[in-house]
Tab-separated table of N, CA and C in Angstrom:
chain	number	residue	atom	x	y	z
A	18	MET	N	-24.722	-5.255	7.896
A	18	MET	CA	-25.614	-4.423	7.702
A	18	MET	C	-24.454	-4.734	5.983
A	19	ASP	N	-25.418	-4.424	5.370
A	19	ASP	CA	-24.427	-4.049	3.663
A	19	ASP	C	-24.590	-2.937	2.995
A	20	THR	N	-23.354	-2.004	2.013
A	20	THR	CA	-23.666	-1.259	1.241
A	20	THR	C	-23.166	-1.444	0.136
A	21	ALA	N	-23.881	-0.861	-0.613
A	21	ALA	CA	-23.992	-0.793	-2.338
A	21	ALA	C	-22.050	0.612	-2.809
A	22	GLY	N	-20.449	-0.374	-2.788
A	22	GLY	CA	-19.392	0.835	-3.802
A	22	GLY	C	-19.169	1.801	-2.103
A	23	VAL	N	-19.702	1.746	-1.231
A	23	VAL	CA	-19.464	1.926	0.755
A	23	VAL	C	-18.314	1.044	1.311
A	24	SER	N	-16.959	1.856	1.907
A	24	SER	CA	-16.409	0.893	2.489
A	24	SER	C	-17.426	0.716	3.429
A	25	SER	N	-16.757	-0.411	4.940
A	25	SER	CA	-17.974	-0.215	5.811
A	25	SER	C	-17.945	1.130	6.781
A	26	ALA	N	-17.302	1.341	7.113
A	26	ALA	CA	-15.973	2.320	7.643
A	26	ALA	C	-16.551	3.114	7.138
A	27	ASP	N	-17.534	3.496	6.269
A	27	ASP	CA	-17.999	4.533	6.290
A	27	ASP	C	-19.759	4.461	6.598
A	28	ILE	N	-20.221	3.420	7.254
A	28	ILE	CA	-22.064	3.272	7.998
A	28	ILE	C	-21.607	3.066	9.040
A	29	SER	N	-22.368	2.977	9.437
A	29	SER	CA	-22.855	2.616	11.061
A	29	SER	C	-24.282	2.276	11.130
A	30	SER	N	-24.733	1.146	11.941
A	30	SER	CA	-25.840	0.588	12.479
A	30	SER	C	-26.032	-0.012	13.660
A	31	TRP	N	-27.424	0.108	14.971
A	31	TRP	CA	-27.689	-0.032	16.299
A	31	TRP	C	-29.123	-0.152	15.781
A	32	ILE	N	-28.588	-1.224	16.773
A	32	ILE	CA	-30.498	-2.600	16.598
A	32	ILE	C	-30.430	-2.214	18.324
A	33	ALA	N	-32.068	-2.858	18.735
A	33	ALA	CA	-32.070	-2.275	20.164
A	33	ALA	C	-34.014	-3.276	19.804
A	34	THR	N	-34.182	-3.158	21.160
A	34	THR	CA	-35.720	-4.303	21.132
A	34	THR	C	-36.189	-3.026	22.120
A	35	GLY	N	-37.674	-3.006	21.709
A	35	GLY	CA	-38.025	-2.221	22.798
A	35	GLY	C	-39.640	-2.323	23.706
A	36	ARG	N	-39.988	-2.364	24.771
A	36	ARG	CA	-40.549	-2.706	25.513
A	36	ARG	C	-42.137	-3.781	25.162
A	37	LYS	N	-42.492	-3.157	24.231
A	37	LYS	CA	-43.246	-4.001	23.430
A	37	LYS	C	-42.868	-4.619	22.050
A	38	GLY	N	-41.877	-5.322	21.944
A	38	GLY	CA	-41.015	-5.818	20.884
A	38	GLY	C	-41.170	-6.067	19.370
A	39	GLU	N	-40.909	-4.192	19.958
A	39	GLU	CA	-41.187	-3.955	18.696
A	39	GLU	C	-40.043	-3.439	17.929
A	40	VAL	N	-38.605	-3.353	16.919
A	40	VAL	CA	-37.182	-3.269	17.305
A	40	VAL	C	-37.659	-1.976	16.279
A	41	TYR	N	-36.179	-1.357	16.994
A	41	TYR	CA	-35.353	-0.236	16.482
A	41	TYR	C	-34.159	-0.136	15.580
A	42	LEU	N	-34.423	0.463	14.839
A	42	LEU	CA	-32.701	-0.181	13.803
A	42	LEU	C	-32.669	1.406	12.869
A	43	ALA	N	-30.521	1.260	13.575
A	43	ALA	CA	-30.829	3.023	12.920
A	43	ALA	C	-29.831	2.711	11.588
A	44	PHE	N	-28.946	3.378	10.895
A	44	PHE	CA	-29.075	3.740	9.852
A	44	PHE	C	-27.776	5.167	10.258
A	45	PHE	N	-26.048	4.830	9.768
A	45	PHE	CA	-25.976	6.276	10.445
A	45	PHE	C	-24.859	6.569	8.468
A	46	ASN	N	-25.081	7.619	7.725
A	46	ASN	CA	-23.825	7.614	6.851
A	46	ASN	C	-22.960	8.464	7.317
A	47	LEU	N	-21.493	8.040	7.368
A	47	LEU	CA	-20.336	8.547	7.570
A	47	LEU	C	-19.957	8.809	7.137
A	48	SER	N	-20.215	9.251	5.204
A	48	SER	CA	-19.081	9.176	3.839
A	48	SER	C	-19.417	10.120	3.308
A	49	GLU	N	-18.742	10.822	1.863
A	49	GLU	CA	-18.643	12.204	1.268
A	49	GLU	C	-20.667	11.539	-0.060
A	50	GLN	N	-20.702	10.514	0.185
A	50	GLN	CA	-21.993	10.105	-1.292
A	50	GLN	C	-22.608	10.258	-0.694
A	51	LYS	N	-24.410	10.110	-1.026
A	51	LYS	CA	-25.939	8.835	-0.230
A	51	LYS	C	-25.576	7.997	-0.998
A	52	THR	N	-25.405	6.760	0.357
A	52	THR	CA	-25.230	5.611	0.614
A	52	THR	C	-27.175	4.626	-0.050
A	53	PRO	N	-27.250	3.059	-0.339
A	53	PRO	CA	-28.249	3.065	0.111
A	53	PRO	C	-27.532	1.967	1.250
A	54	ILE	N	-27.875	1.374	1.877
A	54	ILE	CA	-27.631	0.664	3.607
A	54	ILE	C	-29.366	0.079	3.812
A	55	TYR	N	-28.511	-1.620	3.588
A	55	TYR	CA	-29.369	-2.895	3.557
A	55	TYR	C	-28.880	-3.477	5.266
A	56	ALA	N	-30.149	-4.111	5.299
A	56	ALA	CA	-30.060	-5.219	7.147
A	56	ALA	C	-31.046	-6.039	6.605
A	57	HIS	N	-30.336	-7.617	6.780
A	57	HIS	CA	-30.798	-8.084	6.704
A	57	HIS	C	-31.304	-8.477	7.246
A	58	ARG	N	-32.685	-9.467	7.150
A	58	ARG	CA	-32.942	-9.911	8.585
A	58	ARG	C	-32.426	-11.304	9.143
A	59	SER	N	-31.420	-11.754	9.451
A	59	SER	CA	-30.436	-11.981	9.456
A	59	SER	C	-29.877	-11.402	11.411
A	60	ASP	N	-29.531	-10.384	10.709
A	60	ASP	CA	-29.177	-8.740	10.498
A	60	ASP	C	-30.463	-8.698	11.572
A	61	LEU	N	-31.094	-8.385	11.663
A	61	LEU	CA	-32.643	-7.801	12.314
A	61	LEU	C	-33.062	-9.257	13.832
A	62	SER	N	-32.814	-10.764	13.343
A	62	SER	CA	-32.313	-11.427	14.401
A	62	SER	C	-31.503	-11.141	15.537
A	63	LYS	N	-30.219	-10.960	15.515
A	63	LYS	CA	-30.420	-10.048	16.329
A	63	LYS	C	-30.434	-9.950	17.131
A	64	ALA	N	-31.852	-8.898	17.415
A	64	ALA	CA	-32.186	-8.295	18.109
A	64	ALA	C	-32.872	-8.952	19.235
A	65	PHE	N	-33.032	-10.978	18.779
A	65	PHE	CA	-34.395	-11.703	19.662
A	65	PHE	C	-33.151	-12.803	19.827
A	66	THR	N	-32.720	-13.251	20.480
A	66	THR	CA	-31.935	-14.320	21.430
A	66	THR	C	-33.321	-15.682	20.962
A	67	GLY	N	-32.510	-16.195	20.649
A	67	GLY	CA	-33.455	-17.368	19.865
A	67	GLY	C	-34.482	-17.624	18.652
A	68	LYS	N	-34.889	-15.836	17.942
A	68	LYS	CA	-36.333	-16.106	17.407
A	68	LYS	C	-35.397	-16.261	15.633
A	69	ARG	N	-36.263	-16.533	14.438
A	69	ARG	CA	-36.073	-16.615	13.374
A	69	ARG	C	-37.380	-15.810	13.450
A	70	ILE	N	-36.557	-14.110	12.177
A	70	ILE	CA	-38.039	-13.339	12.046
A	70	ILE	C	-38.203	-13.817	10.683
A	71	ARG	N	-39.524	-14.183	10.019
A	71	ARG	CA	-40.207	-14.219	8.618
A	71	ARG	C	-39.743	-13.308	8.337
A	72	SER	N	-40.402	-11.398	8.859
A	72	SER	CA	-40.878	-10.738	7.566
A	72	SER	C	-40.482	-9.926	9.483
A	73	CYS	N	-40.385	-7.810	8.444
A	73	CYS	CA	-40.825	-6.809	9.461
A	73	CYS	C	-41.442	-6.229	8.619
A	74	LYS	N	-42.597	-5.027	9.078
A	74	LYS	CA	-42.978	-3.903	8.375
A	74	LYS	C	-42.800	-3.081	9.407
A	75	GLY	N	-42.844	-1.510	8.837
A	75	GLY	CA	-42.697	-0.434	9.955
A	75	GLY	C	-42.705	0.828	9.096
A	76	GLN	N	-42.614	1.500	9.868
A	76	GLN	CA	-41.846	3.088	9.540
A	76	GLN	C	-40.277	4.166	9.401
A	77	GLU	N	-40.012	4.867	8.847
A	77	GLU	CA	-38.631	5.170	8.580
A	77	GLU	C	-39.108	6.577	9.633
A	78	LEU	N	-39.306	6.965	10.604
A	78	LEU	CA	-39.772	7.537	12.026
A	78	LEU	C	-39.169	9.333	10.879
A	79	TRP	N	-38.334	10.231	10.510
A	79	TRP	CA	-37.941	11.071	10.288
A	79	TRP	C	-38.455	11.688	9.015
A	80	SER	N	-38.706	11.483	8.102
A	80	SER	CA	-39.946	10.498	5.855
A	80	SER	C	-41.071	10.421	6.259
A	81	GLY	N	-40.891	9.599	7.537
A	81	GLY	CA	-42.710	8.188	7.463
A	81	GLY	C	-43.463	8.128	6.354
A	82	LYS	N	-41.864	7.498	5.726
A	82	LYS	CA	-41.324	6.239	4.697
A	82	LYS	C	-41.882	5.247	5.584
A	83	TYR	N	-42.957	4.285	5.219
A	83	TYR	CA	-43.889	3.284	5.445
A	83	TYR	C	-42.755	1.728	4.725
A	84	VAL	N	-42.192	1.236	5.226
A	84	VAL	CA	-41.707	-0.096	4.510
A	84	VAL	C	-41.900	-1.739	4.646
A	85	ALA	N	-40.956	-2.462	4.394
A	85	ALA	CA	-41.780	-4.254	4.805
A	85	ALA	C	-39.774	-5.221	4.117
A	86	THR	N	-39.777	-5.695	5.134
A	86	THR	CA	-39.012	-6.800	4.489
A	86	THR	C	-39.070	-6.843	2.220
A	87	LYS	N	-38.384	-6.987	1.712
A	87	LYS	CA	-38.238	-7.165	0.587
A	87	LYS	C	-37.350	-8.461	0.287
A	88	LYS	N	-37.786	-9.169	-0.599
A	88	LYS	CA	-36.261	-9.851	-0.519
A	88	LYS	C	-35.258	-10.529	0.906
A	89	GLY	N	-36.160	-10.386	1.907
A	89	GLY	CA	-35.264	-10.880	2.943
A	89	GLY	C	-34.272	-9.389	3.464
A	90	SER	N	-34.681	-8.734	3.109
A	90	SER	CA	-33.962	-6.744	3.854
A	90	SER	C	-35.003	-5.777	3.280
A	91	ILE	N	-34.214	-5.472	4.913
A	91	ILE	CA	-34.777	-3.364	4.448
A	91	ILE	C	-33.653	-2.736	3.654
A	92	SER	N	-34.354	-1.738	2.685
A	92	SER	CA	-33.434	-1.110	2.509
A	92	SER	C	-33.351	0.778	2.487
A	93	THR	N	-32.344	1.431	2.626
A	93	THR	CA	-32.900	3.140	2.348
A	93	THR	C	-31.948	3.471	1.823
A	94	ASP	N	-31.802	4.884	1.083
A	94	ASP	CA	-30.927	5.490	0.135
A	94	ASP	C	-30.215	6.469	1.838
A	95	VAL	N	-29.727	6.363	2.363
A	95	VAL	CA	-29.140	6.993	3.582
A	95	VAL	C	-28.150	8.469	2.792
A	96	GLY	N	-28.788	10.137	3.459
A	96	GLY	CA	-28.150	11.137	2.318
A	96	GLY	C	-26.257	10.913	3.122
A	97	VAL	N	-25.768	12.091	2.742
A	97	VAL	CA	-24.673	12.268	3.544
A	97	VAL	C	-24.588	12.590	4.399
A	98	HIS	N	-24.311	12.186	5.510
A	98	HIS	CA	-24.113	12.176	6.223
A	98	HIS	C	-24.688	11.821	7.131
A	99	GLY	N	-25.832	11.577	6.958
A	99	GLY	CA	-27.732	11.071	7.577
A	99	GLY	C	-28.043	9.733	7.963
A	100	CYS	N	-29.255	9.695	8.600
A	100	CYS	CA	-29.419	8.759	9.215
A	100	CYS	C	-31.350	8.253	8.680
A	101	ALA	N	-31.499	7.088	8.872
A	101	ALA	CA	-32.473	6.476	9.455
A	101	ALA	C	-32.241	6.419	10.907
A	102	LEU	N	-33.318	5.945	11.385
A	102	LEU	CA	-34.132	5.126	12.745
A	102	LEU	C	-35.784	4.677	12.216
A	103	PHE	N	-35.779	3.154	11.647
A	103	PHE	CA	-37.093	2.363	11.489
A	103	PHE	C	-37.133	2.104	13.306
A	104	VAL	N	-38.608	2.057	13.183
A	104	VAL	CA	-39.206	1.096	13.799
A	104	VAL	C	-40.061	-0.067	12.802
A	105	LEU	N	-39.904	-0.697	14.274
A	105	LEU	CA	-40.305	-1.986	13.355
A	105	LEU	C	-41.408	-3.606	14.174
A	106	ASN	N	-42.711	-4.066	13.043
A	106	ASN	CA	-43.331	-5.608	13.738
A	106	ASN	C	-42.225	-6.886	12.934
A	107	CYS	N	-41.315	-7.308	14.044
A	107	CYS	CA	-40.967	-8.357	12.830
A	107	CYS	C	-41.808	-9.347	13.845
A	108	LYS	N	-42.408	-10.757	12.787
A	108	LYS	CA	-42.985	-11.796	12.838
A	108	LYS	C	-42.027	-12.573	12.705
């Protein structure tokens, strides 16, 4: 996971797979400023043993915003001490 202008100590992330193959991805912003956080396809591939991910699409649960991998990553701005939770379907 990457950030722009914030140390990695100020962010955390979590990834897991669901029973139906969906990917759950959470970003946590521990900093004192709104922060863009990115997850690359290679980060998402870690949820699958031996599988390469070409693309993902899904929804951020609390905002309802639909997302898809763009230029190989998923990103969102996370508010001060905020979090984002995505449910993704990846191919």
